[in-house]
PDB file of C-alpha atoms in Angstrom:
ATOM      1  CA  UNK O  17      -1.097 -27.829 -14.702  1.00 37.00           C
ATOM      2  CA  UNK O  18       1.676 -29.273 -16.899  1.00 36.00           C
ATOM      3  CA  UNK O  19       0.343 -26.482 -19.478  1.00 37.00           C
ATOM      4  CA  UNK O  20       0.647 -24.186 -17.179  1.00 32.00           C
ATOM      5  CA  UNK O  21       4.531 -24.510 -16.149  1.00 33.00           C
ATOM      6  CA  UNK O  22       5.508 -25.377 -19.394  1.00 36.00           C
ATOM      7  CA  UNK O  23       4.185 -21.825 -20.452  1.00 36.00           C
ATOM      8  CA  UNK O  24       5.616 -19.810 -17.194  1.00 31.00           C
ATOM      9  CA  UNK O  25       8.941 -21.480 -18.176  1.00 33.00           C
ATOM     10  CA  UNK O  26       8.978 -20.811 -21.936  1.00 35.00           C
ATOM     11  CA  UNK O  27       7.811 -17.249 -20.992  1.00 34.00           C
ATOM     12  CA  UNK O  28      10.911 -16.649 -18.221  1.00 37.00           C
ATOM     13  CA  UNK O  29      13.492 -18.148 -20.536  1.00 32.00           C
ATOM     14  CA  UNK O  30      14.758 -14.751 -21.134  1.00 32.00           C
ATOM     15  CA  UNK O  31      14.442 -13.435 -16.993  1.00 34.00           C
ATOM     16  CA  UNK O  32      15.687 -17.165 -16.046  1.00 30.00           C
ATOM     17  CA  UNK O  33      17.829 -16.139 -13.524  1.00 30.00           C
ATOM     18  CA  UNK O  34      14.986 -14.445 -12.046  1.00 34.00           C
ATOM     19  CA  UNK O  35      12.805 -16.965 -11.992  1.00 36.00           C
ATOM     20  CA  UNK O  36       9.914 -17.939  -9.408  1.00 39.00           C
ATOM     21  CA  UNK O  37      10.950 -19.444  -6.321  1.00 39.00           C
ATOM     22  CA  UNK O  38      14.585 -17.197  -6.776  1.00 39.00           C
ATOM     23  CA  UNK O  39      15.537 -14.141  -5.321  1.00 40.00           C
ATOM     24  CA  UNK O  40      16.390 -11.310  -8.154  1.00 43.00           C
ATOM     25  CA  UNK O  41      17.459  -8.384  -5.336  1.00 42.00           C
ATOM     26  CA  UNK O  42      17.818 -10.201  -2.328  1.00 40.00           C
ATOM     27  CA  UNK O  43      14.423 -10.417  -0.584  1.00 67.00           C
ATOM     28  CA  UNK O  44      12.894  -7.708  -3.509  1.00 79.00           C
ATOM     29  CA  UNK O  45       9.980 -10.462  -4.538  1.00 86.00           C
ATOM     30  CA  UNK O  46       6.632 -10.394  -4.450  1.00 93.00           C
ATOM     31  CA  UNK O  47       3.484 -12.527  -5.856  1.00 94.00           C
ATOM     32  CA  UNK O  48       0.512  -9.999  -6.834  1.00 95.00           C
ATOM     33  CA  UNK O  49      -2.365 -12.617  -7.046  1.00 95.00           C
ATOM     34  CA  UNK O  50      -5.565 -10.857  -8.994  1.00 93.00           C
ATOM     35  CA  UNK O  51      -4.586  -8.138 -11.705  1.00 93.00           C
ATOM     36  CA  UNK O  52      -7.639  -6.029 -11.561  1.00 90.00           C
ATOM     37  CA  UNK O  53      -6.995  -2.494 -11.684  1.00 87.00           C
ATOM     38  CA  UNK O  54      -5.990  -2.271  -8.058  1.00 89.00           C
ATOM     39  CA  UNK O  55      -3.309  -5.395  -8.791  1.00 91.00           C
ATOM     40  CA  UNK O  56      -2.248  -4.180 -11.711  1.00 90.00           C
ATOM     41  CA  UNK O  57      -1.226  -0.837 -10.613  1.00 89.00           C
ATOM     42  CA  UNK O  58      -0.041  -2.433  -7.476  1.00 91.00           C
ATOM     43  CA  UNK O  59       2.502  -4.753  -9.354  1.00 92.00           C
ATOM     44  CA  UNK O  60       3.009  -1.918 -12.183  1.00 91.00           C
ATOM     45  CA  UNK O  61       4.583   0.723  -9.019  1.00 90.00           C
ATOM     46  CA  UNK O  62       6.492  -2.595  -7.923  1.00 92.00           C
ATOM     47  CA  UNK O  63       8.162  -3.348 -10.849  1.00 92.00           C
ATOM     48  CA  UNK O  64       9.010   0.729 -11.570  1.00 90.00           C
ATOM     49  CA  UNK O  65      10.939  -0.121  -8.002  1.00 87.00           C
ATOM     50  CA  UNK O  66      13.090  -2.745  -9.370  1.00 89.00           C
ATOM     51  CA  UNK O  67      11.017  -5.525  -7.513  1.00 90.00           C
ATOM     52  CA  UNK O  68      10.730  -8.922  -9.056  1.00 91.00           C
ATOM     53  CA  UNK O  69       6.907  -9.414  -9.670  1.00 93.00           C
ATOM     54  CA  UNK O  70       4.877 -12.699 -10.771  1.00 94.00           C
ATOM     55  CA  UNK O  71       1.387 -11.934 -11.092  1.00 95.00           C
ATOM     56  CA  UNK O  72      -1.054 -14.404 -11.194  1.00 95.00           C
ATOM     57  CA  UNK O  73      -4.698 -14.596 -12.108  1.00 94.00           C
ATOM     58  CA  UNK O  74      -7.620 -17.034 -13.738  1.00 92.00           C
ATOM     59  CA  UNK O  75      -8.383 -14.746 -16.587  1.00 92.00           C
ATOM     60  CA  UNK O  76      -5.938 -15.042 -19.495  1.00 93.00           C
ATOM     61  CA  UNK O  77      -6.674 -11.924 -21.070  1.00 92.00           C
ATOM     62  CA  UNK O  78      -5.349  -9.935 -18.044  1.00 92.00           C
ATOM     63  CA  UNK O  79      -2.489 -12.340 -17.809  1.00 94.00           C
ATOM     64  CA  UNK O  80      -2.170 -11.935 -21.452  1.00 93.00           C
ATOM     65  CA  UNK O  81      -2.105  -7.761 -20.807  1.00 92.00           C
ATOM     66  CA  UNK O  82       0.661  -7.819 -18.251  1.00 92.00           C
ATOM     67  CA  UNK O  83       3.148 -10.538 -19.620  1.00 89.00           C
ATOM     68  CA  UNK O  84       5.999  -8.018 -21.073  1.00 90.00           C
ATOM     69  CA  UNK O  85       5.428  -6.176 -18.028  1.00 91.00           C
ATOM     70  CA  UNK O  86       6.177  -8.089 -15.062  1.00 93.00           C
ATOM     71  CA  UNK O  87       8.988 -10.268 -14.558  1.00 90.00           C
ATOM     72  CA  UNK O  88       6.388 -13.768 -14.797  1.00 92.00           C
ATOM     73  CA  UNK O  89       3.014 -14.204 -15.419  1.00 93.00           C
ATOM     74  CA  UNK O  90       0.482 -17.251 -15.040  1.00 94.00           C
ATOM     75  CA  UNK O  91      -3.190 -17.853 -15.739  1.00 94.00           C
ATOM     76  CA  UNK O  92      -3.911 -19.649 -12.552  1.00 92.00           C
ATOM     77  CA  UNK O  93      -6.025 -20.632  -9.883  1.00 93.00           C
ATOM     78  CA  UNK O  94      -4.724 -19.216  -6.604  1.00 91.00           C
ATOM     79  CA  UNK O  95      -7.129 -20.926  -4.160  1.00 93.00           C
ATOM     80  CA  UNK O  96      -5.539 -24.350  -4.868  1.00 92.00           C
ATOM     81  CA  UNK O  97      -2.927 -24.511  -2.414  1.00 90.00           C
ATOM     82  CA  UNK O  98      -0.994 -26.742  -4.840  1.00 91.00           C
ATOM     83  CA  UNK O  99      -1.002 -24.627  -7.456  1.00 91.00           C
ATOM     84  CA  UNK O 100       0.478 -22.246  -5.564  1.00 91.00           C
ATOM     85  CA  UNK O 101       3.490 -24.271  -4.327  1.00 90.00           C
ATOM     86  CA  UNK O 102       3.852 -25.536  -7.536  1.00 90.00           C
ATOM     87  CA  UNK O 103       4.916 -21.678  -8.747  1.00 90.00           C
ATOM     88  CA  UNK O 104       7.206 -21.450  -6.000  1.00 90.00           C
ATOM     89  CA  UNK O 105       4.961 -18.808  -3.966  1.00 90.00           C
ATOM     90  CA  UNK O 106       4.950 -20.482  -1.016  1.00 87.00           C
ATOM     91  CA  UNK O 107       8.671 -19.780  -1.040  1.00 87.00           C
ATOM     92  CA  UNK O 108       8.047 -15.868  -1.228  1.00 89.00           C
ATOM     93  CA  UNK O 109       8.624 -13.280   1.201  1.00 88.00           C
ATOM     94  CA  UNK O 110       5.746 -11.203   0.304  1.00 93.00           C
ATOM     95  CA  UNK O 111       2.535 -11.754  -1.389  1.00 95.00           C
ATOM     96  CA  UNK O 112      -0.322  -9.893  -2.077  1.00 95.00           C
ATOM     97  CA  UNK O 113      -4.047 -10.710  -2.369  1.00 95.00           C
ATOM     98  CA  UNK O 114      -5.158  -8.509  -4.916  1.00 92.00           C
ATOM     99  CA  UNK O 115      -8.540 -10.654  -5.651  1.00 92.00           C
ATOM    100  CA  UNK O 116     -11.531  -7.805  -6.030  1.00 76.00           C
ATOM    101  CA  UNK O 117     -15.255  -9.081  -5.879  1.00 79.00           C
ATOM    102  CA  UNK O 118     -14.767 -12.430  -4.917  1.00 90.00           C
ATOM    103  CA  UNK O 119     -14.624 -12.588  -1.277  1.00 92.00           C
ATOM    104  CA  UNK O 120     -14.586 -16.383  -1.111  1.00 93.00           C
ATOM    105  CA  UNK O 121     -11.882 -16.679  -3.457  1.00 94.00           C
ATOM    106  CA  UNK O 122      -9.671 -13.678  -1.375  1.00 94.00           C
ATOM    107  CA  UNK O 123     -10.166 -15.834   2.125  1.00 94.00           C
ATOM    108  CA  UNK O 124      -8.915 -18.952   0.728  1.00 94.00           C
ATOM    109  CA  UNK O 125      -6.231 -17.861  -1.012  1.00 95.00           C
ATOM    110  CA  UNK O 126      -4.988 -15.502   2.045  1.00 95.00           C
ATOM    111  CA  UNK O 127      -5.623 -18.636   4.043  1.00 94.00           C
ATOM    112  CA  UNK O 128      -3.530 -20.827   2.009  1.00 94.00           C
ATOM    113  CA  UNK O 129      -0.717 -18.125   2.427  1.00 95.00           C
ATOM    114  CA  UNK O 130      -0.977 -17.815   5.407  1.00 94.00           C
ATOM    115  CA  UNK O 131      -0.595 -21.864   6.177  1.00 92.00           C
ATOM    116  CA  UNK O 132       2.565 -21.937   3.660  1.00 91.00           C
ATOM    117  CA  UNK O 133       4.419 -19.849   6.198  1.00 92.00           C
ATOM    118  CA  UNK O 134       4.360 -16.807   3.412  1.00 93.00           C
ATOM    119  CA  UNK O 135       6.024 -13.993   5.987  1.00 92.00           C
ATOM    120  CA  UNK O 136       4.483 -11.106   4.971  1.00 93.00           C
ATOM    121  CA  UNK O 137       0.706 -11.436   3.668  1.00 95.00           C
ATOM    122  CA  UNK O 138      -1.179  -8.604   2.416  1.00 93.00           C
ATOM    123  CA  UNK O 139      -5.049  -8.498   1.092  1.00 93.00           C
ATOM    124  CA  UNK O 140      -7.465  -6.511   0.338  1.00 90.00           C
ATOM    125  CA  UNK O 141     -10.464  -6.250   1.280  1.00 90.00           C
ATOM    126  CA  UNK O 142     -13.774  -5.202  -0.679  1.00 87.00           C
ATOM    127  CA  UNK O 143     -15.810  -3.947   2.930  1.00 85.00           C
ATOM    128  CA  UNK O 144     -14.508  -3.798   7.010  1.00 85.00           C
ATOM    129  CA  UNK O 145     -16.919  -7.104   7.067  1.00 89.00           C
ATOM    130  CA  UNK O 146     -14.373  -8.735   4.685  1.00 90.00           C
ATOM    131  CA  UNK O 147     -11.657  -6.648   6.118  1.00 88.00           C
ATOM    132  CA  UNK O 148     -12.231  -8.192   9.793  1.00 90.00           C
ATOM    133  CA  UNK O 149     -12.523 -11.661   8.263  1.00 93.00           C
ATOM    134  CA  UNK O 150      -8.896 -11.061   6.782  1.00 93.00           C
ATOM    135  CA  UNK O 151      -7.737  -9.900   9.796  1.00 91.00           C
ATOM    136  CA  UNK O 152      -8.986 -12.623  11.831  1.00 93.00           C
ATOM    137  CA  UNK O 153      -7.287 -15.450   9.564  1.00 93.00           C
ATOM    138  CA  UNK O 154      -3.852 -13.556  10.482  1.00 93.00           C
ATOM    139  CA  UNK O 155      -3.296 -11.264   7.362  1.00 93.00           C
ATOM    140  CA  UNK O 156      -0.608  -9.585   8.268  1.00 92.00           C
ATOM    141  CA  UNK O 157      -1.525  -6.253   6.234  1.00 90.00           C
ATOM    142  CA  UNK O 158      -5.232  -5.484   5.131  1.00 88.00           C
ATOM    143  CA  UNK O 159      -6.138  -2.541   3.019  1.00 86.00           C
ATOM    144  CA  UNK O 160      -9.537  -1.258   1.919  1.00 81.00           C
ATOM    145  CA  UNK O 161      -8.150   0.866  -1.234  1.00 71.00           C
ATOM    146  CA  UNK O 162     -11.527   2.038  -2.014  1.00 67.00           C
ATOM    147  CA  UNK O 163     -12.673   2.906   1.830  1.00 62.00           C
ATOM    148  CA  UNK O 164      -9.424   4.534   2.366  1.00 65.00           C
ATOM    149  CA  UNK O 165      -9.403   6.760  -0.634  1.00 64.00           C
ATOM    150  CA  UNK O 166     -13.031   8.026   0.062  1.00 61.00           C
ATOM    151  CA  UNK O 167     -12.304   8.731   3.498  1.00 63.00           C
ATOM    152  CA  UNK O 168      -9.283  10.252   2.506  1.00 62.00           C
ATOM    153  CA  UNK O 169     -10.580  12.880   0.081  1.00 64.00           C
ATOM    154  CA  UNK O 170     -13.829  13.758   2.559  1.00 61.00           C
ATOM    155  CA  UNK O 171     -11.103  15.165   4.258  1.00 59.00           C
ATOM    156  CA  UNK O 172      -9.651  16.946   1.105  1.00 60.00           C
ATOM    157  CA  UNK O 173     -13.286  18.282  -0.014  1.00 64.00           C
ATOM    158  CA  UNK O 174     -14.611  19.645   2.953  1.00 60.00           C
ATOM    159  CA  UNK O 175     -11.324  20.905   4.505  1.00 61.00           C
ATOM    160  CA  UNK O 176      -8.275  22.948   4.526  1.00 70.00           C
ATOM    161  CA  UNK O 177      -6.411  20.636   4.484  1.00 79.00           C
ATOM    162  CA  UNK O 178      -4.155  19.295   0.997  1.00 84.00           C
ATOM    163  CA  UNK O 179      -3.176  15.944   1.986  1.00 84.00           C
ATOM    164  CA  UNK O 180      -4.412  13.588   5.089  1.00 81.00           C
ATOM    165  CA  UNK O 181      -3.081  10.036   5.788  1.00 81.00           C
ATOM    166  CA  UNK O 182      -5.052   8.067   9.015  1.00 78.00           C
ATOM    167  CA  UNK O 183      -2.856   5.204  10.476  1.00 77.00           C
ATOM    168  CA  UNK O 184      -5.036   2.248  12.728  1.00 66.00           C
ATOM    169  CA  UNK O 185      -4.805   3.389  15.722  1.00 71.00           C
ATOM    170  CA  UNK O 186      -6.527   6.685  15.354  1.00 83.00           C
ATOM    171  CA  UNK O 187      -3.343   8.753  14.716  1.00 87.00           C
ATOM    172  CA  UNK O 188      -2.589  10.678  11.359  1.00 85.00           C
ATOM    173  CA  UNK O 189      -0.530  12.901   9.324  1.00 88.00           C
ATOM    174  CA  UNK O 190      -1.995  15.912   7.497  1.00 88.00           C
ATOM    175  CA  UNK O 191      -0.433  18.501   5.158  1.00 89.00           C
ATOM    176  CA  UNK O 192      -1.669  21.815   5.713  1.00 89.00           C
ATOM    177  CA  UNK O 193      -1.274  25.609   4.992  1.00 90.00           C
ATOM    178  CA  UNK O 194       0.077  26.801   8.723  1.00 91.00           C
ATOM    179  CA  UNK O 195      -2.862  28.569  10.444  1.00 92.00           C
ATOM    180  CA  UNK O 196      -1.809  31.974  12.209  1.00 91.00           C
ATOM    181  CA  UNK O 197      -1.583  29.877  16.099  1.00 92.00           C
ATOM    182  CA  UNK O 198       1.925  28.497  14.225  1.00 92.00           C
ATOM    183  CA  UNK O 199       3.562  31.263  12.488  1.00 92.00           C
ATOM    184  CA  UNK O 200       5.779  33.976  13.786  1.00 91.00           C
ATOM    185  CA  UNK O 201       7.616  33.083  16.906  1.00 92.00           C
ATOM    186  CA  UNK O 202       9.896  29.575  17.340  1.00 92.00           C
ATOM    187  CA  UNK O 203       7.175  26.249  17.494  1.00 92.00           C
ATOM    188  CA  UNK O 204       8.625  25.848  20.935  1.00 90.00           C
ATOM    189  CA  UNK O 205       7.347  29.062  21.746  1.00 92.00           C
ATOM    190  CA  UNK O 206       3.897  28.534  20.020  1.00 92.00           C
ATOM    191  CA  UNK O 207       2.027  26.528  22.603  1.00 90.00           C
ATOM    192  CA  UNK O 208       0.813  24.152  19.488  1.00 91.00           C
ATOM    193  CA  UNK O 209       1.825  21.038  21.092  1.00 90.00           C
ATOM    194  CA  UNK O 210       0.296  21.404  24.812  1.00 91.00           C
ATOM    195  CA  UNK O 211      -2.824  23.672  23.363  1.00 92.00           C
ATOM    196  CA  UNK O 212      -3.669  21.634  20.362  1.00 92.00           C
ATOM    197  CA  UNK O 213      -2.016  17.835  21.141  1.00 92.00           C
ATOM    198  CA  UNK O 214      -0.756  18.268  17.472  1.00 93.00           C
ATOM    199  CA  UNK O 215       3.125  18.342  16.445  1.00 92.00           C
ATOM    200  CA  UNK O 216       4.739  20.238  13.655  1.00 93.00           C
ATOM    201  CA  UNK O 217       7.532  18.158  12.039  1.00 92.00           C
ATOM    202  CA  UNK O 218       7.721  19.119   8.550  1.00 93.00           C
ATOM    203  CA  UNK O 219       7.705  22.140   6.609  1.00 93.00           C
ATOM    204  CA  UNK O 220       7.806  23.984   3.376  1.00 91.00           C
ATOM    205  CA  UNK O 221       8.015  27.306   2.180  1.00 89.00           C
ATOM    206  CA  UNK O 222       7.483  28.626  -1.239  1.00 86.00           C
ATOM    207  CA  UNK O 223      10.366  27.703  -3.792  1.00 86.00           C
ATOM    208  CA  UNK O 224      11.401  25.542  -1.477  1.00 89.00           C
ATOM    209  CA  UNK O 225      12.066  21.652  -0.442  1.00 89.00           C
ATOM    210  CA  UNK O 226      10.161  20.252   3.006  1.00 90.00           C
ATOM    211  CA  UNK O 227      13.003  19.970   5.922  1.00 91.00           C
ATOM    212  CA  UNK O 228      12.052  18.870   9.388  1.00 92.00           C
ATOM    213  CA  UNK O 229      11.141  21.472  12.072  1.00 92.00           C
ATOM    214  CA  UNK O 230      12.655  22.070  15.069  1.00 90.00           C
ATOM    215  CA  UNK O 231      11.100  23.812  18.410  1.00 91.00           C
ATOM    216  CA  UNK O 232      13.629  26.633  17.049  1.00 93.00           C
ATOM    217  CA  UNK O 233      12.041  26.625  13.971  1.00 92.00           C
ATOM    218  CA  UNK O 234       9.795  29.780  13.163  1.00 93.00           C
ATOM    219  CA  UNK O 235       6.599  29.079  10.371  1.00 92.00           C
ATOM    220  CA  UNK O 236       5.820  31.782   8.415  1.00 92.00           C
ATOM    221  CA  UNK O 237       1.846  32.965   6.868  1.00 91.00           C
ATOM    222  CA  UNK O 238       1.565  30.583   3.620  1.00 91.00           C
ATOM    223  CA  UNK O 239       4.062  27.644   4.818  1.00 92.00           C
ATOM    224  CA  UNK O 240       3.008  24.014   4.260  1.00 92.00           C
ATOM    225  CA  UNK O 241       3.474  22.683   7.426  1.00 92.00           C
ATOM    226  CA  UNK O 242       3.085  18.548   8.289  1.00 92.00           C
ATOM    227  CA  UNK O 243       0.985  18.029  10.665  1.00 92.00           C
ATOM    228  CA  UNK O 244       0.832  14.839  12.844  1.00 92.00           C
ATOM    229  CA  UNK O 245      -1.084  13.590  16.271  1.00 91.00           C
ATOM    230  CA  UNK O 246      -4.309  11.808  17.076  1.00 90.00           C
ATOM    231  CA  UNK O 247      -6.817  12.379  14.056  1.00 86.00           C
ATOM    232  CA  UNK O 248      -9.365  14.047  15.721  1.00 87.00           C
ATOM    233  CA  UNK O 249      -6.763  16.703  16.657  1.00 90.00           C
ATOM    234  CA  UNK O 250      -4.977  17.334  13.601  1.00 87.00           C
ATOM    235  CA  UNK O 251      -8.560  17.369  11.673  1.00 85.00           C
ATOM    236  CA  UNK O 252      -9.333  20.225  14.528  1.00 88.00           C
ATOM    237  CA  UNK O 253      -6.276  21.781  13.780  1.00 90.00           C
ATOM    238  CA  UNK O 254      -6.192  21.977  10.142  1.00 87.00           C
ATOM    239  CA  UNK O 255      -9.617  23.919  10.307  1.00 86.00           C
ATOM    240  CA  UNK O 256      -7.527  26.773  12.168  1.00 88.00           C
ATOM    241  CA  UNK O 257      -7.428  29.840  10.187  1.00 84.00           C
TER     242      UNK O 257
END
């Protein structure tokens, strides 16, 4: 352990006074704990939006990878609780459990999050079997990157539509070329709501940026329209020619 520290601290010397355990923008700080592919890009995206990022995993060749990129690095073992406080996570606002195959590994370290007080826990989750187990420890935030993106481009592949986002609780946003039900008259006027149990709130038309729509609004044949309402509705609705 006294290896360990001594390296995080000779590594930070030049980020000092962002350091673990210290705010660098206010509450912008985050621990990214497994840097797999889906950790990696995670804290990658994080650090493009000026978060401060310490990443932390058992294999010293990914640790080794992604020391000039994030603000600290540490080979370590995250499912010892006192290795943990030792870096100054337990101190964190956010923290992510970015540990792939290893389900054993994931629930003890989201556990021992969870116990430090860490206010905003997110894990993922390899299957909805580990995904419930997450859940049920208190995980504030569980994703199933793999799940969600398969789901996600079903939708793509066998629809019309060009982009579709499901929330939990069976309500989504799609993107959509505007089927004929929406165009020509004001959306108040169209019936889509009341008929359909789907509302139009963006919209886009050729050379143009998206701006919100309004029941005065009036769609036009080829406008990208978003879509949102429960998700068996919207899917409904984006098959509309």
């Amino acid at each position: 352990m006294g290896n360990l520290l001594h390296g995080l601290r000779a590594r930070g010397k030049k980020k000092r006074r962002a350091g673990v355990g210290r705010p660098a923008h206010g509450e912008q700080r985050i621990a990214v704990i497994g840097l797999g592919r889906f950790g990696s890009s995670l804290a990658a995206e994080l650090m493009a939006r000026k978060w401060d990022v310490v990443g932390l995993d058992e294999n010293e060749r990914r640790v080794q990878r992604h020391r000039d990129l994030l603000t600290h690095t540490a080979v370590a073992d995250a499912t010892d609780d006192e290795v943990l406080r030792q870096l100054g996570v337990h101190d964190f606002s956010s923290a992510v459990v970015a540990i792939g195959s290893d389900v054993e590994a994931s629930i003890l370290v989201t556990s021992n999050l969870l116990e430090a007080g860490v206010p905003n826990v997110w894990a993922k989750a390899i299957s909805r079997q580990h995904g419930m187990i997450l859940e049920r420890l208190g995980a504030h935030h569980v994703v199933l990157p793999e799940h969600e993106m398969g789901e996600r481009v079903a939708h793509l592949v066998t629809g019309r539509m060009l982009d579709f986002i499901e929330f939990d609780d069976d309500y989504a946003l799609v993107k959509t070329i505007a089927p004929r039900v929406a165009t020509g008259v004001p959306l108040g006027e169209t019936g889509v709501r009341a008929t359909y149990g789907v509302t139009v709130v963006g919209i886009k038309r050729s050379g143009q940026d998206f701006t919100y729509a309004t029941a005065e609004t009036v769609v036009q044949p080829g406008d990208v329209i978003i879509v949102t309402g429960r998700t068996q509705a919207v899917e409904s609705f984006a098959e509309l020619e």
